[in-house]
PDB file of C-alpha atoms in Angstrom:
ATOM      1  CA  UNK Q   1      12.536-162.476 156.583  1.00 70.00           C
ATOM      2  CA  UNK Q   2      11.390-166.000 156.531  1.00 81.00           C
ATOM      3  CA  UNK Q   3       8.073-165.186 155.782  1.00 86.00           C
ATOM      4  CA  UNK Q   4       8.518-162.350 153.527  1.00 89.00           C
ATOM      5  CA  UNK Q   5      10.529-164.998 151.414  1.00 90.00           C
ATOM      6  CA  UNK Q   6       7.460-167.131 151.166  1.00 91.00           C
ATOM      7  CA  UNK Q   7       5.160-163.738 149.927  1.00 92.00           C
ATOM      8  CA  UNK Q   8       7.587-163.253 147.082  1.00 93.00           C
ATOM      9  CA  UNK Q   9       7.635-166.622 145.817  1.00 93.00           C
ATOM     10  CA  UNK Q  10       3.663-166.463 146.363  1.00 92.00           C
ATOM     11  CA  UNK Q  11       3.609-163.236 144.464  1.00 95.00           C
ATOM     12  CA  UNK Q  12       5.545-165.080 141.757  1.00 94.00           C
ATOM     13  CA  UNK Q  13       2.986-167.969 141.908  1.00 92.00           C
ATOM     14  CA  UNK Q  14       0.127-165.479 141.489  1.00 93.00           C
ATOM     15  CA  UNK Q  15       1.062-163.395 138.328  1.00 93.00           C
ATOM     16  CA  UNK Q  16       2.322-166.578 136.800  1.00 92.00           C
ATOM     17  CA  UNK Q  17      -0.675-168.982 137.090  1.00 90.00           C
ATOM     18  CA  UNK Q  18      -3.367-166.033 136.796  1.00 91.00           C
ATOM     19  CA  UNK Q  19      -2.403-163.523 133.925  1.00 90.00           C
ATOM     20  CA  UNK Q  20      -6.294-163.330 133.141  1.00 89.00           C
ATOM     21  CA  UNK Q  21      -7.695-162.075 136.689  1.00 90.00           C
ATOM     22  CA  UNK Q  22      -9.359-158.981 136.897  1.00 90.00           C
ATOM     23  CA  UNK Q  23      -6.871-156.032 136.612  1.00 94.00           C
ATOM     24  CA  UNK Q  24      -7.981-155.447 140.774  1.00 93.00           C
ATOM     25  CA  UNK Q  25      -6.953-158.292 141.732  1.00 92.00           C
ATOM     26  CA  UNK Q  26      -3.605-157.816 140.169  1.00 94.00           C
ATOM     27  CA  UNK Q  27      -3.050-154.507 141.626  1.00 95.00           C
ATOM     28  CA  UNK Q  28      -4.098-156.281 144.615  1.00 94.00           C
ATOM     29  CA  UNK Q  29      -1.610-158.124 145.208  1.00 95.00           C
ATOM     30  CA  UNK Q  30       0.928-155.721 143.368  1.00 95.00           C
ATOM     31  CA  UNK Q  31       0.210-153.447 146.009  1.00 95.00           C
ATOM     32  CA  UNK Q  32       0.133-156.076 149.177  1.00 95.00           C
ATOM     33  CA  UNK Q  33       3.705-156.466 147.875  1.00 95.00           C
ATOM     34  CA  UNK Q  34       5.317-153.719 147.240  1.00 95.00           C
ATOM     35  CA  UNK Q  35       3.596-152.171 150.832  1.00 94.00           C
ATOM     36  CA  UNK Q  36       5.571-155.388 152.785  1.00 94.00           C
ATOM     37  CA  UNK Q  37       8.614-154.989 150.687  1.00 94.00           C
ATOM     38  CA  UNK Q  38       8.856-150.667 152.451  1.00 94.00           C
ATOM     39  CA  UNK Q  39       7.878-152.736 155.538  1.00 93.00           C
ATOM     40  CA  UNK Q  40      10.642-154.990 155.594  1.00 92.00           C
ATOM     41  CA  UNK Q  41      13.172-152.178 154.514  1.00 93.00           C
ATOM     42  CA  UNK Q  42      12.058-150.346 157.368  1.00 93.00           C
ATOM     43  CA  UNK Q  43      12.869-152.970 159.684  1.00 91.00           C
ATOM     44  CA  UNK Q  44      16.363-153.395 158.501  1.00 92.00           C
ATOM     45  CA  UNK Q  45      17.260-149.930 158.905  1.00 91.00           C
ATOM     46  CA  UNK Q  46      15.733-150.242 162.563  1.00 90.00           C
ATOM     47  CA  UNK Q  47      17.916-152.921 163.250  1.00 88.00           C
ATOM     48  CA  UNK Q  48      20.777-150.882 161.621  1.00 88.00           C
ATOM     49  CA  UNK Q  49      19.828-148.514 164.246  1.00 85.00           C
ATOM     50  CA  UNK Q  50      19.886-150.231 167.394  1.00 86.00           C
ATOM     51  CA  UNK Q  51      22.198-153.364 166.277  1.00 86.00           C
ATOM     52  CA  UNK Q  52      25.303-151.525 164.459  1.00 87.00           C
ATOM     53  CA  UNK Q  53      25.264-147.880 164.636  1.00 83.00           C
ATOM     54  CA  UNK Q  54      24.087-147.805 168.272  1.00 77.00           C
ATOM     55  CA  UNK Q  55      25.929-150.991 169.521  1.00 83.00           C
ATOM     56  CA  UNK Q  56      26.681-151.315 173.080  1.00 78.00           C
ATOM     57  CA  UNK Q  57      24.551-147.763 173.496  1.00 82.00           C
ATOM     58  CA  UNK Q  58      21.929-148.538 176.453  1.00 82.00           C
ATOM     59  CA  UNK Q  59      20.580-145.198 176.401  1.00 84.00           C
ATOM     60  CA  UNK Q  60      19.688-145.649 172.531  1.00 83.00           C
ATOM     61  CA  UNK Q  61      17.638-149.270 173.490  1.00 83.00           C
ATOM     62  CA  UNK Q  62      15.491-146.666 175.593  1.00 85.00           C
ATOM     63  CA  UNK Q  63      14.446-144.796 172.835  1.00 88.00           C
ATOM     64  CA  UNK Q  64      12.053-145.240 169.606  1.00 88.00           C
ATOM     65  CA  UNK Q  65      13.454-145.363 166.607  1.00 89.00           C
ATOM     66  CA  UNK Q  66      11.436-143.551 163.735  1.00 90.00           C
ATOM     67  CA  UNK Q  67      12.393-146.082 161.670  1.00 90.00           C
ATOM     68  CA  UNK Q  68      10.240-148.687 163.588  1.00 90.00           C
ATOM     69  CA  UNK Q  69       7.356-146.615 164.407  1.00 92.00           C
ATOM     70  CA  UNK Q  70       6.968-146.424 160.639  1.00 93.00           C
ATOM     71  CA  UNK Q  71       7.247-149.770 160.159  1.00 92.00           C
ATOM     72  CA  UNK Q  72       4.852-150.857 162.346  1.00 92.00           C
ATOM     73  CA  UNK Q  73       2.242-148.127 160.709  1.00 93.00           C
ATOM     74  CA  UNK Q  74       2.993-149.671 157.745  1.00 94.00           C
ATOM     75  CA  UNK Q  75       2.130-153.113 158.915  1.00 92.00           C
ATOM     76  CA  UNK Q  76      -1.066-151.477 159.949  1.00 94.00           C
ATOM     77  CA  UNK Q  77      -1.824-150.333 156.356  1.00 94.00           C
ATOM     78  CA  UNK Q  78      -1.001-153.986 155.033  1.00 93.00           C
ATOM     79  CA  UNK Q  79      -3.252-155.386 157.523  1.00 93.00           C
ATOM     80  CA  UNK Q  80      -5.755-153.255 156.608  1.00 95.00           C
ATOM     81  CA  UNK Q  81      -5.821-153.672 153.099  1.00 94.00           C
ATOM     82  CA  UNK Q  82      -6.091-157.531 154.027  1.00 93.00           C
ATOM     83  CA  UNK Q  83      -8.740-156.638 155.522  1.00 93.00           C
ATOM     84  CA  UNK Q  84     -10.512-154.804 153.296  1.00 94.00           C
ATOM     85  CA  UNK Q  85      -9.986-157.751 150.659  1.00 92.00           C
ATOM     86  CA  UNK Q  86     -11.201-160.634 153.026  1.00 89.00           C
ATOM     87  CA  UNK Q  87     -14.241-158.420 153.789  1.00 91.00           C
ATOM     88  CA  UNK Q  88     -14.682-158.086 150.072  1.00 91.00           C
ATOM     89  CA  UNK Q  89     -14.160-161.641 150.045  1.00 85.00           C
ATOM     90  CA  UNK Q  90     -17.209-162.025 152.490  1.00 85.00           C
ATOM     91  CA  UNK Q  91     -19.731-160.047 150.527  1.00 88.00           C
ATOM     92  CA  UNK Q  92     -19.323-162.424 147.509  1.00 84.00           C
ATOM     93  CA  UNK Q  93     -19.942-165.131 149.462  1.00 79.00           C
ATOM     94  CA  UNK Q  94     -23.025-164.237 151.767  1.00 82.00           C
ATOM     95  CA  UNK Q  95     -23.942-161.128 150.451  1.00 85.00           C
ATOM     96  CA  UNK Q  96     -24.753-159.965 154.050  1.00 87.00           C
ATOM     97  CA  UNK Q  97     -24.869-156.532 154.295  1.00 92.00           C
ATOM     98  CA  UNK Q  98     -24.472-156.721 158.383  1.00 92.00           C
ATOM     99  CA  UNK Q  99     -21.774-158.660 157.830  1.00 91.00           C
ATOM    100  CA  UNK Q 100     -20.287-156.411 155.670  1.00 93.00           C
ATOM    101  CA  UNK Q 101     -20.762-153.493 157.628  1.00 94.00           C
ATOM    102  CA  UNK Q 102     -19.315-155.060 160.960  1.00 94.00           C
ATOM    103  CA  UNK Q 103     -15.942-156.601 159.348  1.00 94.00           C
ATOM    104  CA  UNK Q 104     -15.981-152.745 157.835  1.00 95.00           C
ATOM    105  CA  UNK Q 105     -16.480-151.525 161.223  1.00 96.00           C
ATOM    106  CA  UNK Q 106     -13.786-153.288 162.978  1.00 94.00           C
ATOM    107  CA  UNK Q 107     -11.128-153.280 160.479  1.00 94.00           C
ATOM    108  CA  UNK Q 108     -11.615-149.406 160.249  1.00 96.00           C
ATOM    109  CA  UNK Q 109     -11.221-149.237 163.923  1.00 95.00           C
ATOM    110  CA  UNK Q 110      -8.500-151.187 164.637  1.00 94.00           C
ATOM    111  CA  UNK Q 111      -6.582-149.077 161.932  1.00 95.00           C
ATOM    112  CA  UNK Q 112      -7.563-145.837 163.547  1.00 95.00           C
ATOM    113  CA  UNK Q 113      -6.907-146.777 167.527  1.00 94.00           C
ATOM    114  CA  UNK Q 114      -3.413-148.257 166.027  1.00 94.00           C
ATOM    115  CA  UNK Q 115      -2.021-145.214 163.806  1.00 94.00           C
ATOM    116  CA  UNK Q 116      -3.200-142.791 167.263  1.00 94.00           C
ATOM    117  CA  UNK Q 117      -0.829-145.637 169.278  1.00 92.00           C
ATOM    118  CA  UNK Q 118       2.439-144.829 166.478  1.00 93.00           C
ATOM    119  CA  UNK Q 119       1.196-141.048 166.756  1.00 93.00           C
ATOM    120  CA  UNK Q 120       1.947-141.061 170.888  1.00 92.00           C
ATOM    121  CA  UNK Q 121       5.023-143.317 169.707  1.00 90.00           C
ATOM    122  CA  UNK Q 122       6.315-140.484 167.539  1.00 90.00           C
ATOM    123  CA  UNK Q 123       5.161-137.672 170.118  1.00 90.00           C
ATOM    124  CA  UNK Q 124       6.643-139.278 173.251  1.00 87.00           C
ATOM    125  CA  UNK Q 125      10.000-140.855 172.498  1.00 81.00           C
ATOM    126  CA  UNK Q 126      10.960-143.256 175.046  1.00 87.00           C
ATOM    127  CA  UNK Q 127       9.590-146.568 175.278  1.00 88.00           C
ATOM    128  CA  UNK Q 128       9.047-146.081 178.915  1.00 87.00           C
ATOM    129  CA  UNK Q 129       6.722-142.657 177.920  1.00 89.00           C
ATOM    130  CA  UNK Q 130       4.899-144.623 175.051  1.00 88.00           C
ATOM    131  CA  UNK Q 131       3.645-147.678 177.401  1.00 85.00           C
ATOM    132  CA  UNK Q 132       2.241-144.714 180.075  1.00 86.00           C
ATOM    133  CA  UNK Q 133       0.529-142.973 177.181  1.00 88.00           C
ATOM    134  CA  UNK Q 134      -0.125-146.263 174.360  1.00 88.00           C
ATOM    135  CA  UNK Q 135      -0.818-148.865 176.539  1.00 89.00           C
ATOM    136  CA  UNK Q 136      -4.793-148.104 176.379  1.00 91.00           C
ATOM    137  CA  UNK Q 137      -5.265-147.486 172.317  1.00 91.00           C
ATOM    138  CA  UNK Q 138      -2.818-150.636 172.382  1.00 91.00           C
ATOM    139  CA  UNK Q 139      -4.923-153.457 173.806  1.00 93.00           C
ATOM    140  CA  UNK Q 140      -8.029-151.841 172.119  1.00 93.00           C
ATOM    141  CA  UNK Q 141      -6.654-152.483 168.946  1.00 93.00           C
ATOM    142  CA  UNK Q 142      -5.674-155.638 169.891  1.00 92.00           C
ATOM    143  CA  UNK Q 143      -8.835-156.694 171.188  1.00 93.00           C
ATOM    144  CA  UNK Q 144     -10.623-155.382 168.039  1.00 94.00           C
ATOM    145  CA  UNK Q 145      -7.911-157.480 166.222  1.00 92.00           C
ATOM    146  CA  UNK Q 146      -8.825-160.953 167.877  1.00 91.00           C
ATOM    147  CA  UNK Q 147     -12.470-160.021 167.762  1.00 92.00           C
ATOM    148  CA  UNK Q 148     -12.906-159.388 164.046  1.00 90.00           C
ATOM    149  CA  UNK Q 149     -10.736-161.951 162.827  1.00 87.00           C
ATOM    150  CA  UNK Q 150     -12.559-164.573 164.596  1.00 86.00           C
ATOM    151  CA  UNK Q 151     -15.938-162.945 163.193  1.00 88.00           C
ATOM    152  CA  UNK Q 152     -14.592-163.255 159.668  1.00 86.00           C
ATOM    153  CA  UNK Q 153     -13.977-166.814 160.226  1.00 82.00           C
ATOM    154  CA  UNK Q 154     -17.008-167.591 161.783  1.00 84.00           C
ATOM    155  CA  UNK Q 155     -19.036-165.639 159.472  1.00 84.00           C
ATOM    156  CA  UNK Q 156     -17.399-167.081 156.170  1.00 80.00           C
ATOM    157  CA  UNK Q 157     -17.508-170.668 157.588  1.00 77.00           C
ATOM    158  CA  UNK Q 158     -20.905-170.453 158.774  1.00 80.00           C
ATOM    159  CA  UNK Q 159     -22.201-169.269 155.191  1.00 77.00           C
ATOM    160  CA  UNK Q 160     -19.383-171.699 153.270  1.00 72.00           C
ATOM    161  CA  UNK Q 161     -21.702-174.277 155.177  1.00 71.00           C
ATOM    162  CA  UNK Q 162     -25.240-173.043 154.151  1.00 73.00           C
ATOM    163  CA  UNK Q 163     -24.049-172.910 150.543  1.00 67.00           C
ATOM    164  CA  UNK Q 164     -23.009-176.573 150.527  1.00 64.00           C
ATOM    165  CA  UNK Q 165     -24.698-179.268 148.425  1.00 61.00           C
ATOM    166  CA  UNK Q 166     -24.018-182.795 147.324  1.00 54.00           C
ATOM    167  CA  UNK Q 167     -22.568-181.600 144.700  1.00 59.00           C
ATOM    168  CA  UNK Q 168     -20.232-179.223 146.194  1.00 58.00           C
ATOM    169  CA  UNK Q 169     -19.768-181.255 149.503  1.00 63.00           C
ATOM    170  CA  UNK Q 170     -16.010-181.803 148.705  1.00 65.00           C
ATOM    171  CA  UNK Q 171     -15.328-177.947 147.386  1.00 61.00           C
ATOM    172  CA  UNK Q 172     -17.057-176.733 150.553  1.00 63.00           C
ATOM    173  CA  UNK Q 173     -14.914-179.185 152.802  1.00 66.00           C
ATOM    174  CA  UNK Q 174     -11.570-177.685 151.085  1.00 66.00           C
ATOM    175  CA  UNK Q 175     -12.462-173.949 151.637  1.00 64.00           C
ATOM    176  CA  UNK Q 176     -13.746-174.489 155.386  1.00 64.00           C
ATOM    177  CA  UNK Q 177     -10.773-175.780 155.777  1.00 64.00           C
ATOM    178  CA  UNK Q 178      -8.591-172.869 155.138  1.00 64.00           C
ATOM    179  CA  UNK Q 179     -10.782-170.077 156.154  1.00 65.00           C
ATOM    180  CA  UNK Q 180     -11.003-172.106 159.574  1.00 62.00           C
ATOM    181  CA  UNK Q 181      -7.154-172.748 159.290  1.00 57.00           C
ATOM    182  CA  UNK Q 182      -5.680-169.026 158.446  1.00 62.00           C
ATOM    183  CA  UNK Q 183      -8.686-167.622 160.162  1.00 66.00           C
ATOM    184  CA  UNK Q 184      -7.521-169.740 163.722  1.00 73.00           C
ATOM    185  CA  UNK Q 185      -3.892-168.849 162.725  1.00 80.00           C
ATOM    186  CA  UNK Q 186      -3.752-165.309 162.746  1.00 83.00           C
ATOM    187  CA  UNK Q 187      -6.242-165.046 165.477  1.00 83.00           C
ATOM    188  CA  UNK Q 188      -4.258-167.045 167.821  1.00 86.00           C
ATOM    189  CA  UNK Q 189      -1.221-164.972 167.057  1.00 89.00           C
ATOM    190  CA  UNK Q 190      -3.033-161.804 167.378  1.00 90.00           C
ATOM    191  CA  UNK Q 191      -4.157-163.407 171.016  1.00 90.00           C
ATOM    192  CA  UNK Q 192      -0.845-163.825 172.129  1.00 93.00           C
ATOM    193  CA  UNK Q 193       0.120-160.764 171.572  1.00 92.00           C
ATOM    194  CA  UNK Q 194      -3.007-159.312 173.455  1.00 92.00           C
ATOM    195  CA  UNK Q 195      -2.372-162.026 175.829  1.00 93.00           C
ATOM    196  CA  UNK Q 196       1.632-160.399 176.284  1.00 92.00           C
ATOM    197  CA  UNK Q 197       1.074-156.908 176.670  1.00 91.00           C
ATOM    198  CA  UNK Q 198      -1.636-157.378 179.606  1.00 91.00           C
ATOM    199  CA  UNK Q 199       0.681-159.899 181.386  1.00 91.00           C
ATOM    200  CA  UNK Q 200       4.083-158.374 180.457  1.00 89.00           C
ATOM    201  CA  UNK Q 201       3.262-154.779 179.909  1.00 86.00           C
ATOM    202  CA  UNK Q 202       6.621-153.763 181.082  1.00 86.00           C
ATOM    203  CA  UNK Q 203       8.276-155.413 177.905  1.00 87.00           C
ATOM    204  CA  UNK Q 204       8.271-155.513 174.591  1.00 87.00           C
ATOM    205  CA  UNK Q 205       7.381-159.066 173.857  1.00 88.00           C
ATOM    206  CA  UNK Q 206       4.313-158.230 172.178  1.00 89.00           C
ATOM    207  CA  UNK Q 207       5.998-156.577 169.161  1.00 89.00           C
ATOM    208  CA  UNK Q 208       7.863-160.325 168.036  1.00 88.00           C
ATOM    209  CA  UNK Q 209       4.077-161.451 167.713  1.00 90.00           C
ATOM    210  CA  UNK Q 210       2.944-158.183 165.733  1.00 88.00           C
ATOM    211  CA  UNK Q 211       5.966-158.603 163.598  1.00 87.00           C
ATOM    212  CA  UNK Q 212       4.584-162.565 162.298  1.00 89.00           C
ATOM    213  CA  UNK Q 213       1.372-161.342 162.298  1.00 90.00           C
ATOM    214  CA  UNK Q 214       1.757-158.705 159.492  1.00 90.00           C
ATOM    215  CA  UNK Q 215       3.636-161.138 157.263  1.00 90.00           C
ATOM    216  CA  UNK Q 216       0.847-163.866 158.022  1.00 90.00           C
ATOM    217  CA  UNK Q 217      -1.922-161.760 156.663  1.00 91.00           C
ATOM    218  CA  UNK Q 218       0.160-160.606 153.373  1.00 91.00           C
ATOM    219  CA  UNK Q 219       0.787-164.538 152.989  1.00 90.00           C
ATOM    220  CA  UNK Q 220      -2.519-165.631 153.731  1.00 87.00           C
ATOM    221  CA  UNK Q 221      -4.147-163.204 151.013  1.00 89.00           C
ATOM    222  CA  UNK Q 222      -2.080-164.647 148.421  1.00 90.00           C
ATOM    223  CA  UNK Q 223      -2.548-168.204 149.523  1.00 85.00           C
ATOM    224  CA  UNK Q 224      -6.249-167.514 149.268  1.00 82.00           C
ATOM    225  CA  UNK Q 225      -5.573-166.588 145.504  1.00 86.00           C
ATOM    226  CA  UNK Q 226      -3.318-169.355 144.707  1.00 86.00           C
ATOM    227  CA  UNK Q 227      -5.427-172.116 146.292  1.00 79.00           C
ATOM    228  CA  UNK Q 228      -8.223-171.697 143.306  1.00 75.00           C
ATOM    229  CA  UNK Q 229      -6.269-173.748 140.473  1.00 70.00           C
ATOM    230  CA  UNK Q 230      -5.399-176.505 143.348  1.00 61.00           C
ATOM    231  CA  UNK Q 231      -9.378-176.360 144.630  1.00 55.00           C
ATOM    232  CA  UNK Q 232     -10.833-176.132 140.999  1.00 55.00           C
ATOM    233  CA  UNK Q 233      -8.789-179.237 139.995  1.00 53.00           C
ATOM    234  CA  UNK Q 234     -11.217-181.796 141.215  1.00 48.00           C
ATOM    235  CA  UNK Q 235     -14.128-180.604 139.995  1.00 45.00           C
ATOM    236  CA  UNK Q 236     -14.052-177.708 137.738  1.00 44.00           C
ATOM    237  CA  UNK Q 237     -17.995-177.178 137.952  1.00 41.00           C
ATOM    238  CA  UNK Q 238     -17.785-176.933 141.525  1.00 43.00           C
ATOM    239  CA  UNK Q 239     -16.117-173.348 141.462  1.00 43.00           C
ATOM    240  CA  UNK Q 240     -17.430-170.569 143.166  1.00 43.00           C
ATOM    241  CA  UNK Q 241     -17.162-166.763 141.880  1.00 47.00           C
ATOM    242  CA  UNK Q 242     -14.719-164.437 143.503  1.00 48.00           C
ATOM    243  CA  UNK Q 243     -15.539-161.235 141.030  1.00 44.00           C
ATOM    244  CA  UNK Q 244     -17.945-161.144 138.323  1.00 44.00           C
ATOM    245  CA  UNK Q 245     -15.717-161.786 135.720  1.00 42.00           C
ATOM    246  CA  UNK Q 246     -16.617-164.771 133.291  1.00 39.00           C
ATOM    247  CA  UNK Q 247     -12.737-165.884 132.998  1.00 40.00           C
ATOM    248  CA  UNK Q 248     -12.391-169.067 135.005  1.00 39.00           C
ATOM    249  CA  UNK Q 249      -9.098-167.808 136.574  1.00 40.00           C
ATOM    250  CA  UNK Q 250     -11.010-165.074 138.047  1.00 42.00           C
ATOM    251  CA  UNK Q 251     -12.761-167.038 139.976  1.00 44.00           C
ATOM    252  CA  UNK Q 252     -12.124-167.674 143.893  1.00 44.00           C
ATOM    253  CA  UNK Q 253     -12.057-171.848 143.560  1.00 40.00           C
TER     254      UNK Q 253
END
């Protein structure tokens, strides 16, 4: 709850210090929102489920709530729609169509091989049934996961670099910095979970980690929309476009 705290005060941030970005961008990050916000409520009512209505039930702990399985499809959909925006987010820096095309590849992927894993969840309805049958799609969408986000660092830090110039040394400096830092973040999360469910299959510690990891995409799209007044504050001529709108708040720095 922590963390989807932080999204609404970022959300507040956003449509406060940016009333004159691009209508996209707005239902961007309407729509990031409101998508976490039926996440979150769907997590409550899970842990209505198991923590009050079912208390002191064992048989109910063995069981899968439908209540969670759709939350965790719709922290698929929020990570995909991340996704989609940091890929986005790629083109206008490197216009790379490989690039493009990959990130595209993988985030489609992962989406797919994770809705099939809450499909068996809702088919098979013990947890015991779901790791026979989910375990496989599971770690493949995991390991998709850790693979692309690292790419989509790598990619936008390797072109952030190309593009720098004396001019722009500082800017540059600024933005590697947080691609590399929300980049490393979510891809060491995403690790750990890959890293729990191949050590610890027999548990369910890998769903704490998938549970940050949703809310530290969400977060980490609206920090990357925030950051431009702070980045553009040094030196305004320094800024490079995020849309091709000629309104200096729609631009990414």
């Amino acid at each position: 709850m922590l963390l989807y705290g932080v999204l609404c005060v970022q959300v507040f941030i956003y449509f406060q210090n940016y009333p004159d970005d691009h209508v996209l961008l707005k239902y961007l990050v309407a729509i990031i929102w409101i998508v976490e916000s039926v996440h979150t409520g769907f997590l409550i009512s899970a842990n209505n489920s198991y923590l009050i209505n079912g208390f002191g039930n064992l048989v109910l702990l063995t069981q899968i709530s439908w209540d969670l399985l759709a939350s965790f499809e719709i922290s698929f959909v929020v990570m995909f729609i991340v996704n989609l925006f940091f890929t986005w987010r790629v083109w206008v820096f490197c216009k790379k169509v490989w690039a493009v095309c990959l990130l595209l590849f993988l985030s489609i992927a992962r989406y797919v091989m994770a809705t099939v894993s809450i499909a068996l969840g809702f088919y098979y309805s013990t947890w015991a049934s779901f790791k026979d049958h989910a375990y496989l799609p599971l770690t493949i969408t995991l390991g998709v996961a850790v693979f692309g986000d690292a790419s989509m660092a790598l990619i936008l830090a390797y072109y952030l670099h190309e593009k720098r110039t004396e001019r722009s040394t500082q800017l540059i400096t600024r933005l590697l910095t947080y691609v590399v830092g929300t980049g490393a973040l979510t891809s060491i999360v995403v690790t750990m979970e890959l890293i729990s469910i191949l050590a610890s299959p027999n548990t369910l510690l890998y769903i704490s980690f998938g549970l940050v990891l949703v809310r530290l995409y969400a977060n980490s799209a609206l920090l990357s929309l925030n950051l431009r007044q702070y980045q553009r504050k040094p030196r305004q001529e320094d800024s490079l476009p995020l849309s091709n709108s000629k309104t200096s708040s729609s631009s990414y720095c």
